[in-house]
Each structure stands twice: as C-alpha cells, then as structure tokens.
Coordinates of C-alpha atoms and ligand atoms in Angstrom, one line a residue:
X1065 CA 0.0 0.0 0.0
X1066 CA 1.2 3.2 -0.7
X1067 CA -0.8 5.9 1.3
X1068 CA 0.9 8.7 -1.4
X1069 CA -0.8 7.1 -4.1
X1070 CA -3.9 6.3 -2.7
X1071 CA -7.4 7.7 -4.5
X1072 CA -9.6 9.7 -2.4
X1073 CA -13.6 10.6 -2.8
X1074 CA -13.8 14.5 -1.8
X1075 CA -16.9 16.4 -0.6
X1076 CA -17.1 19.2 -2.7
X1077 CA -18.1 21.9 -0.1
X1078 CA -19.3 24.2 -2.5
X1079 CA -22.1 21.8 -3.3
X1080 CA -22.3 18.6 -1.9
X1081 CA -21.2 16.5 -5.2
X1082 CA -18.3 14.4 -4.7
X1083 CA -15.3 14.2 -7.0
X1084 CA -12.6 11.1 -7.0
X1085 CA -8.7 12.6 -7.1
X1086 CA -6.9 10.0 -8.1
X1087 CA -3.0 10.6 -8.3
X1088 CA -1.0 9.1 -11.5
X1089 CA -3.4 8.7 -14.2
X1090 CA -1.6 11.0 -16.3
X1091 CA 0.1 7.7 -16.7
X1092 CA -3.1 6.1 -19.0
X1093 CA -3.2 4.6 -22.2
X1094 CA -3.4 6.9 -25.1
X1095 CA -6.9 7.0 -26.7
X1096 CA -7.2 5.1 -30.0
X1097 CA -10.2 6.2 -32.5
X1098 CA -12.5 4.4 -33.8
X1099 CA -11.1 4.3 -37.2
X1100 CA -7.4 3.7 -36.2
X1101 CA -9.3 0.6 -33.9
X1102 CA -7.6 -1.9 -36.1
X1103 CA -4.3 -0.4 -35.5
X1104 CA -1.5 -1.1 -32.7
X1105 CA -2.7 -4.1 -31.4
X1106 CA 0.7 -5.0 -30.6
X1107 CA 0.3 -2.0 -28.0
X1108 CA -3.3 -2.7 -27.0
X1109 CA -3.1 -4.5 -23.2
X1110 CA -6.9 -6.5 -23.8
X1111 CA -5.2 -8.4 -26.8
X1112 CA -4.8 -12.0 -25.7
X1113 CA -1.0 -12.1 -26.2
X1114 CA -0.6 -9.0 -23.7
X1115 CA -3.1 -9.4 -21.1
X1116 CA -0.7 -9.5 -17.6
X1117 CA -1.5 -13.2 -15.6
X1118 CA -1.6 -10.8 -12.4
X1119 CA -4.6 -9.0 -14.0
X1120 CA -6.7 -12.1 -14.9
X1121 CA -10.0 -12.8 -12.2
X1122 CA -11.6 -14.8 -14.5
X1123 CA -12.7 -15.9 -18.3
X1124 CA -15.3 -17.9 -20.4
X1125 CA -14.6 -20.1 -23.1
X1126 CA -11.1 -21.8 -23.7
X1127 CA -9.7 -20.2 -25.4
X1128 CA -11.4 -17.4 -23.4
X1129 CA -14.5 -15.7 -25.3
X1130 CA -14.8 -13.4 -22.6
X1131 CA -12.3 -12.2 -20.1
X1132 CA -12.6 -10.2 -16.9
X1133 CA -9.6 -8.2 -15.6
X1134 CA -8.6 -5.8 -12.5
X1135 CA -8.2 -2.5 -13.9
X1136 CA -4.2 -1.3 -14.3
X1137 CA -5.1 2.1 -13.5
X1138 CA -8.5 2.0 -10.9
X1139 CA -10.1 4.7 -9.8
X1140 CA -10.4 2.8 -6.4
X1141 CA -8.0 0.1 -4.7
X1142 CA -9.2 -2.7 -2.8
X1143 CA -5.8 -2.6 -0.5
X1144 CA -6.7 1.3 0.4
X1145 CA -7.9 1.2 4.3
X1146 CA -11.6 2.7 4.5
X1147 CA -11.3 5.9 6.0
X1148 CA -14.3 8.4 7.0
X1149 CA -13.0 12.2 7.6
X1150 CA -15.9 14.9 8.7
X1151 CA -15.3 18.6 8.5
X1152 CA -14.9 21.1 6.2
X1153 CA -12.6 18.8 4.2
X1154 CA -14.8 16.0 4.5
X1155 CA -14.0 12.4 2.5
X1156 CA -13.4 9.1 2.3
X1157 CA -10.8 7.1 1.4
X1158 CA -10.8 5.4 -1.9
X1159 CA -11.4 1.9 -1.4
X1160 CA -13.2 -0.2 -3.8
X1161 CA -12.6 -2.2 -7.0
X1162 CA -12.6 -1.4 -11.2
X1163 CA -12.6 -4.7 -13.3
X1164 CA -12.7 -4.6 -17.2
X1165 CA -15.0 -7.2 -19.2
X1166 CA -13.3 -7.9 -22.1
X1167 CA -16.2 -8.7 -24.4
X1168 CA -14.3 -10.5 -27.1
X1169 CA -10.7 -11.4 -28.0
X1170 CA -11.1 -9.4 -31.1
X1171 CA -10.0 -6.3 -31.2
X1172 CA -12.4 -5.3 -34.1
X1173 CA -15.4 -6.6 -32.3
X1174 CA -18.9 -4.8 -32.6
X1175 CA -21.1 -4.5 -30.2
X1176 CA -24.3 -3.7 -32.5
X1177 CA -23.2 -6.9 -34.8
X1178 CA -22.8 -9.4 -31.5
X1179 CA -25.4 -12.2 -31.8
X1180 CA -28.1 -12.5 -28.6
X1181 CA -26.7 -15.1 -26.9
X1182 CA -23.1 -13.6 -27.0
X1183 CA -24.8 -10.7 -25.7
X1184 CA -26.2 -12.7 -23.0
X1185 CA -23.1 -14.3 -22.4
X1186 CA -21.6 -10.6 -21.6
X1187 CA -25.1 -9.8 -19.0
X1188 CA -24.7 -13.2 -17.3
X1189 CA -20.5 -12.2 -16.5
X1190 CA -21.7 -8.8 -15.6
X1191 CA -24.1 -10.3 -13.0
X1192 CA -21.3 -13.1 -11.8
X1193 CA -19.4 -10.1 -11.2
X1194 CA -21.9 -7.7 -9.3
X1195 CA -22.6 -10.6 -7.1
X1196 CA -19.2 -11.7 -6.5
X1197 CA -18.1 -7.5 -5.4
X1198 CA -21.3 -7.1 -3.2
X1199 CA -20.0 -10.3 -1.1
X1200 CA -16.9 -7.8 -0.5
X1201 CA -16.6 -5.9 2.8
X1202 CA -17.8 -2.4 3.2
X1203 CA -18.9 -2.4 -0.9
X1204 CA -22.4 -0.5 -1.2
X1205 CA -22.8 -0.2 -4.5
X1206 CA -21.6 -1.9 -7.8
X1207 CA -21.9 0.6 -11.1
X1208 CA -21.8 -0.7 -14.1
X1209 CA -20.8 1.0 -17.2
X1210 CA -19.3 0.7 -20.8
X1211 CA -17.5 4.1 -23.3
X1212 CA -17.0 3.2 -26.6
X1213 CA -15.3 5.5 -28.4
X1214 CA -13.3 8.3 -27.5
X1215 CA -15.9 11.0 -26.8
X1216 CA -17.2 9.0 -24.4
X1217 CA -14.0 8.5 -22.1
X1218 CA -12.7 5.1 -24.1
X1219 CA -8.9 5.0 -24.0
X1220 CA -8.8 1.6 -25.5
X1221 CA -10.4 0.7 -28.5
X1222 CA -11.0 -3.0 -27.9
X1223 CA -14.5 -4.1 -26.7
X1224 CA -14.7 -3.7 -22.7
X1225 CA -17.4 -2.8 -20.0
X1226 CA -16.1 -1.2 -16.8
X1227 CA -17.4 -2.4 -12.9
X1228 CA -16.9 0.0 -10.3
X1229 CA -17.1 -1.2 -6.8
X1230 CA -18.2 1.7 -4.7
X1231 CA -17.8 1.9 -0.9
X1232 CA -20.2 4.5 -0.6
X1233 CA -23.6 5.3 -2.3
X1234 CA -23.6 9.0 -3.5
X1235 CA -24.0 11.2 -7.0
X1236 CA -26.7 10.0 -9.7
X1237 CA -27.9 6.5 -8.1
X1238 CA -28.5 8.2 -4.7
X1239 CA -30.4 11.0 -6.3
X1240 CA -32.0 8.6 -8.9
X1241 CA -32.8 6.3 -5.3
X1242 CA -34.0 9.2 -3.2
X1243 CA -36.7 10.5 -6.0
X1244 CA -38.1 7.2 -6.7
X1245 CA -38.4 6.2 -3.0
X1246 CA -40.7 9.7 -2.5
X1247 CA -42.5 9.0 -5.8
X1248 CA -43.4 5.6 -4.2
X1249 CA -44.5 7.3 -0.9
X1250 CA -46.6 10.0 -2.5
X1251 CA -48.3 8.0 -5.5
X1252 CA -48.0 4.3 -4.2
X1253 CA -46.9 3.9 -7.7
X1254 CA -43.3 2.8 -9.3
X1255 CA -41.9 6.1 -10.8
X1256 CA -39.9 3.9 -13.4
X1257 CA -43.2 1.8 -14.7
X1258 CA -45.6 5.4 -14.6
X1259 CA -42.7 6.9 -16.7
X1260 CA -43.3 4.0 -19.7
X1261 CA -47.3 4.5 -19.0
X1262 CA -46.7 8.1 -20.0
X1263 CA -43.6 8.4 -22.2
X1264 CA -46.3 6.6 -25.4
X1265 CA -45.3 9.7 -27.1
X1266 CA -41.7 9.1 -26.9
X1267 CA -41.3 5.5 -26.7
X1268 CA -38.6 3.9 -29.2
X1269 CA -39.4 0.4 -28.8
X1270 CA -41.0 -2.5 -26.7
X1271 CA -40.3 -6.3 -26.6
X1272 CA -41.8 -8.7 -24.3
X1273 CA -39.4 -7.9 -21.4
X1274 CA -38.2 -4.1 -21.4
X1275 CA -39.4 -0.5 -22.6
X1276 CA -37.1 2.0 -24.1
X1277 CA -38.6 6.1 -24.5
X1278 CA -36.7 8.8 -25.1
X1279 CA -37.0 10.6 -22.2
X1280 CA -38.9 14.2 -21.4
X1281 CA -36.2 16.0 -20.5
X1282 CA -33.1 14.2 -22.3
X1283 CA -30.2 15.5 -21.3
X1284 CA -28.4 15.0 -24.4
X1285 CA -29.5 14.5 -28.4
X1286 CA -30.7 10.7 -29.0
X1287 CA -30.7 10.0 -25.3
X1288 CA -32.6 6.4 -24.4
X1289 CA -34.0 5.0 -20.9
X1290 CA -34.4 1.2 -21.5
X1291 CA -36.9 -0.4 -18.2
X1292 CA -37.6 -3.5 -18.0
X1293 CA -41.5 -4.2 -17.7
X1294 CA -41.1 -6.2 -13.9
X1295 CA -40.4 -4.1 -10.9
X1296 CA -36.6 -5.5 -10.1
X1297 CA -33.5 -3.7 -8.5
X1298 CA -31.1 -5.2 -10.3
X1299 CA -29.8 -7.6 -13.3
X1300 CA -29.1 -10.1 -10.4
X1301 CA -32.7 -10.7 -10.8
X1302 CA -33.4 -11.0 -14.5
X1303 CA -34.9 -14.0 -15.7
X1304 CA -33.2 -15.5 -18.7
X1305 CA -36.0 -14.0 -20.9
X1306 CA -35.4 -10.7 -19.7
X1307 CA -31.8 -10.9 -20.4
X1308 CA -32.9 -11.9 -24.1
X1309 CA -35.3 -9.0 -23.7
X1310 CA -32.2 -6.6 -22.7
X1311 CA -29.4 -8.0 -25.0
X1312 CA -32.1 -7.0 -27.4
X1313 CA -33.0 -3.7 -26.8
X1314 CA -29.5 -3.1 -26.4
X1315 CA -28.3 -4.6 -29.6
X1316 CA -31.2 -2.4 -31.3
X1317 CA -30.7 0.6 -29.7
X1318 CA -27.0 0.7 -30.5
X1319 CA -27.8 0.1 -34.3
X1320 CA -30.2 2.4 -34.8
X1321 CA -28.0 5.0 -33.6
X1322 CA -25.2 3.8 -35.9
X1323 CA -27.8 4.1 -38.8
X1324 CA -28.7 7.7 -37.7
X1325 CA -25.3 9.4 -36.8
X1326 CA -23.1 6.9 -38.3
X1327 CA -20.2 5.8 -36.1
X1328 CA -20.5 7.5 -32.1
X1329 CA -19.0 7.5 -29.5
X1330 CA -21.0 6.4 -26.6
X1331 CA -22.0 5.4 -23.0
X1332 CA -24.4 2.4 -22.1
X1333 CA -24.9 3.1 -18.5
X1334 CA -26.5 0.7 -15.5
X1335 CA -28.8 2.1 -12.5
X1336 CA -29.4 -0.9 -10.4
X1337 CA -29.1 -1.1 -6.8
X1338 CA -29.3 -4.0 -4.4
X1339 CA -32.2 -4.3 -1.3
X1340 CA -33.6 -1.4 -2.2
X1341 CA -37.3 -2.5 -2.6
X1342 CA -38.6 0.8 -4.0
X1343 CA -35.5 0.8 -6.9
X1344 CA -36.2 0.5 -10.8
X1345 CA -33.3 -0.3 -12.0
X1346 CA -32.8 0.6 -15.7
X1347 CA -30.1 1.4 -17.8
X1348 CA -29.4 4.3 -20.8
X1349 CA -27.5 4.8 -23.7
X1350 CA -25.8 8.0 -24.6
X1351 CA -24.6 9.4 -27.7
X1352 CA -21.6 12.2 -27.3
X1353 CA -22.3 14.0 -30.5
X1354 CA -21.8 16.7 -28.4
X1355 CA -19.7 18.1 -26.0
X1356 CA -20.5 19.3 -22.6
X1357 CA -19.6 23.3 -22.4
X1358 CA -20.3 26.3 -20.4
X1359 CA -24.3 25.7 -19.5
X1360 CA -23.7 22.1 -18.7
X1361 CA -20.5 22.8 -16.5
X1362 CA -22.0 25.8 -15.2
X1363 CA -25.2 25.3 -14.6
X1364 CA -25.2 21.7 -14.2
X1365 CA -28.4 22.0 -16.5
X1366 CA -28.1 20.0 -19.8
X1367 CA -28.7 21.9 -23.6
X1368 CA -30.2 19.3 -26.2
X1369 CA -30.9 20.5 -29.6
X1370 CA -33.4 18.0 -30.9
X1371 CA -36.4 17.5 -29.7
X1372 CA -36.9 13.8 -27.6
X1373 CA -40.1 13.5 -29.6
X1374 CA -38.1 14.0 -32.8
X1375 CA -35.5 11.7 -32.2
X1376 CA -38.4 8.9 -31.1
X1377 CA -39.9 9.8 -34.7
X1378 CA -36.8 9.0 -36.5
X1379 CA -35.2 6.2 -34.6
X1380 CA -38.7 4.3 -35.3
X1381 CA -38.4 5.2 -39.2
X1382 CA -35.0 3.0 -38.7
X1383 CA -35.9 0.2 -36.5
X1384 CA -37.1 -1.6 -39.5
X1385 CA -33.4 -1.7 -40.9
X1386 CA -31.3 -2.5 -37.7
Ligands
ZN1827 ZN1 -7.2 -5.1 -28.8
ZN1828 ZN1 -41.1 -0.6 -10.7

C-alpha cells in the first residue's frame, strides 16, 4: 500500500457533489479512434498475447470468449484502508474495485453486430461479477458501465465494459434512489413503470421484457432509458427471458443510432441497486455527438438540440433496418 498514491472521494463543499482525485493517471493509455481501432494491437493490453496473468479474475470459453480483468489504472484500490473524515474537508478514502470485461478477443469486435446469446453471455458475467463484489466488505454499490469511443471517455479501442465497486452510495444512483423512494410514498406507484405509461409519445421500442422512451427531458440528443416491464432492482434478478429481452434492446438501440449518426462515441450506463425494494433499475445509452460546455459545467443544466419526440420519430423510421 502506498498511502501517497492512494485515491480519495472528496466532498465538494461548495455543493455537496463528490469528486474522485486519483493521483498518476496522467500515466493512462493513449486513446485510440475508432477508425485507427484496427491499428497497434501490438500495443493494445486486452489483446490476448498481452493481457498480464496478475490481472486475470476470471474468463469464459477456452480459449477465453470473454475475459474479466482488474483495472491497471483504478479509480479505487481494494488494498486502500476505508477511512471516514468529517469537517470542512470531508472524505473518504478510496477503497473499492474497477474490473474490465473484455467482451471479445477481437480487437475489431462490434457490439451492435454481436449475436443474442453472445450478448447474453456478456449480461450473465456482468451479474457473476456484481454478485461476487457485493459479497466484498464495506462495498455499497456496484456501477456498471461501458464508453465506446473516445468522446465517451474510451482509452482503449477493444470491446470492454467497466465495474466500479463503490464503498459509498452517492452522486446520480443516490439522487436517482432518493426520488423514486418519494415517488413511491406520494403516488404508491413505481416512478420507473408510470414513466413507460406516459412516455407513449416518446417510446422507441417495446419487446416482451423491457421498454425503451426517449425521455422528457433528455439531457443530451438521441438519449434512451431502457426499463424493463417487472419491478426488479437489479440484473441479479433477471430471468433469462429478460436478459434476451435486454441484450435485445440493447443490440437495437446501438444500431439504430449507428444508422442515424453513423459511427459514435458512446456510453451504455446501469442504475441498479441492491435491497432497495422501491428501486427500478434501468439502464441508458448516450450518444456524445456533443460536448459538454459552459451551461452544462455551469449550470449543471443540460442543452439538447433536438427535440426527444423528434428523435423517437426518427429512430422508429429505422428500426425496420437495424
Ligand atoms: Zn485489442
Ligand atoms: Zn417498478
């Protein structure tokens, strides 16, 4: 352990948000674009040949299909003591754990042109995984999340999905918590399932299992909110039909957005929490066709250019095609 070195999640005092500081990552991997993705593998660490055996937790398929790693360069470090400090300067240490799924040994890998049940394959790791890190001590919260291109935060090109092991619940899936628990005790109705009863006028597509709308106030152009039909708090709890039903709407999703804004750089991101009976858990995908400037960073209040009703319109004029 090196204390010097060690992450830490800081109370911003000006308003309550937390931030991680996390010395050394200057040291990262240079970001690769999508059209160079083919290029320096011989560099790239998720390539077979170079994945370090000290890295390796576990793998499916021999010779692996799918391979789960500890992150090099983690945000969070499960040999970091857990450490409360009150106070003006109030924090806690940075204890926890990032993995990487690798999704597929090759590097040029789609997601959109995976077939279902290698997209299942990928949801039943990703549930191995968030069960295995909420057996840890003092974890609160597993986040689950995958950047694909560089606009998104990717700084490797080969097919991954990130898991964050938090030791504390705070930022978006608190917030996201809080407001569906008082939606519950003021309507005695699930937020997440009166939001699909509404959204008809923005909804993007259905299949037996899960929802997607665009949602009222999307933060950002082409923004989706994918629910699955059955009140559950997590993927820990998805049936095998729902994982079908999510692979799908995934799969879909990612294609029609390829077909609209040809290739993207984007975020697929996973709200689930565990024993929290009043939780919906659901997950989004966001474009970055755009970047987040003055308003957004200032405001903390989100400008998107086309309409969510707009978007709906022309992502259904494509589903035919995906
Ligand atoms: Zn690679
Ligand atoms: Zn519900």
């Amino acid at each position: 352990m090196d204390q010097e070195n060690d992450s830490e999640i800081r109370r911003d005092y000006r308003t309550g948000f937390f931030s991680i500081i996390v010395p050394g990552r200057s040291k990262r991997p240079h970001e690769l674009e999508e059209d160079k993705a083919n290029e320096n593998l011989a560099e790239c660490p998720f390539e077979p040949q170079n994945i370090l055996e000290n890295l390796k937790i576990m793998h499916v398929g021999e010779p692996w299909k799918i391979m789960v790693i500890k992150n090099k360069f983690p945000e969070l470090n499960g040999n970091t003591p857990l450490m409360e400090r009150g106070g003006f300067f109030s924090s806690i240490s940075g204890y926890g754990y990032n993995e990487i799924v690798i999704e597929s040994p090759d590097h040029g890998a789609k997601f959109e042109n995976m077939s279902i049940e290698q997209l299942n394959g990928w949801l039943d790791v990703l549930i191995e995984r968030e069960q295995q890190l909420y057996l840890r001590k003092y974890i609160k919260y597993v986040q689950i999340f995958r950047n694909y291109g560089v606009d998104a935060g990717a700084s490797i090109g080969h097919p991954h999905t990130q898991i964050m092991a938090w030791p504390i619940v705070i930022g978006n899936i608190k917030r996201r918590l809080r407001i569906a628990v008082d939606y519950k005790s003021k309507n005695n109705s699930c937020l997440y399932e009166d939001a699909v009863k509404k959204e008809t006028a923005r909804n993007l597509y259905s299949n037996s299992t899960f929802d997607a709308v665009a949602p009222f106030a999307s933060r950002i152009t082409a923004e989706s909110l994918i629910i699955p039909k059955r009140h559950i708090n997590s993927m820990i709890e998805m049936t095998q039909e729902e994982k079908t039903g999510l692979s799908d709407m995934l799969k879909r999703i990612v294609s029609v957005n390829k077909l609209l804004f040809g290739a993207q750089s984007y975020n697929i991101l996973f709200y689930e929490l565990k024993d929290q009976p009043d939780f919906h858990m659901h997950v989004e995908v966001l474009p970055r066709l755009s970047t987040l400037a003055g308003v957004e960073l200032g405001q903390n209040v989100f400008v998107n250019t086309v309409v969510p009703e707009q978007y709906a319109a022309e992502f259904k004029s494509k589903l035919s095609g995906a």
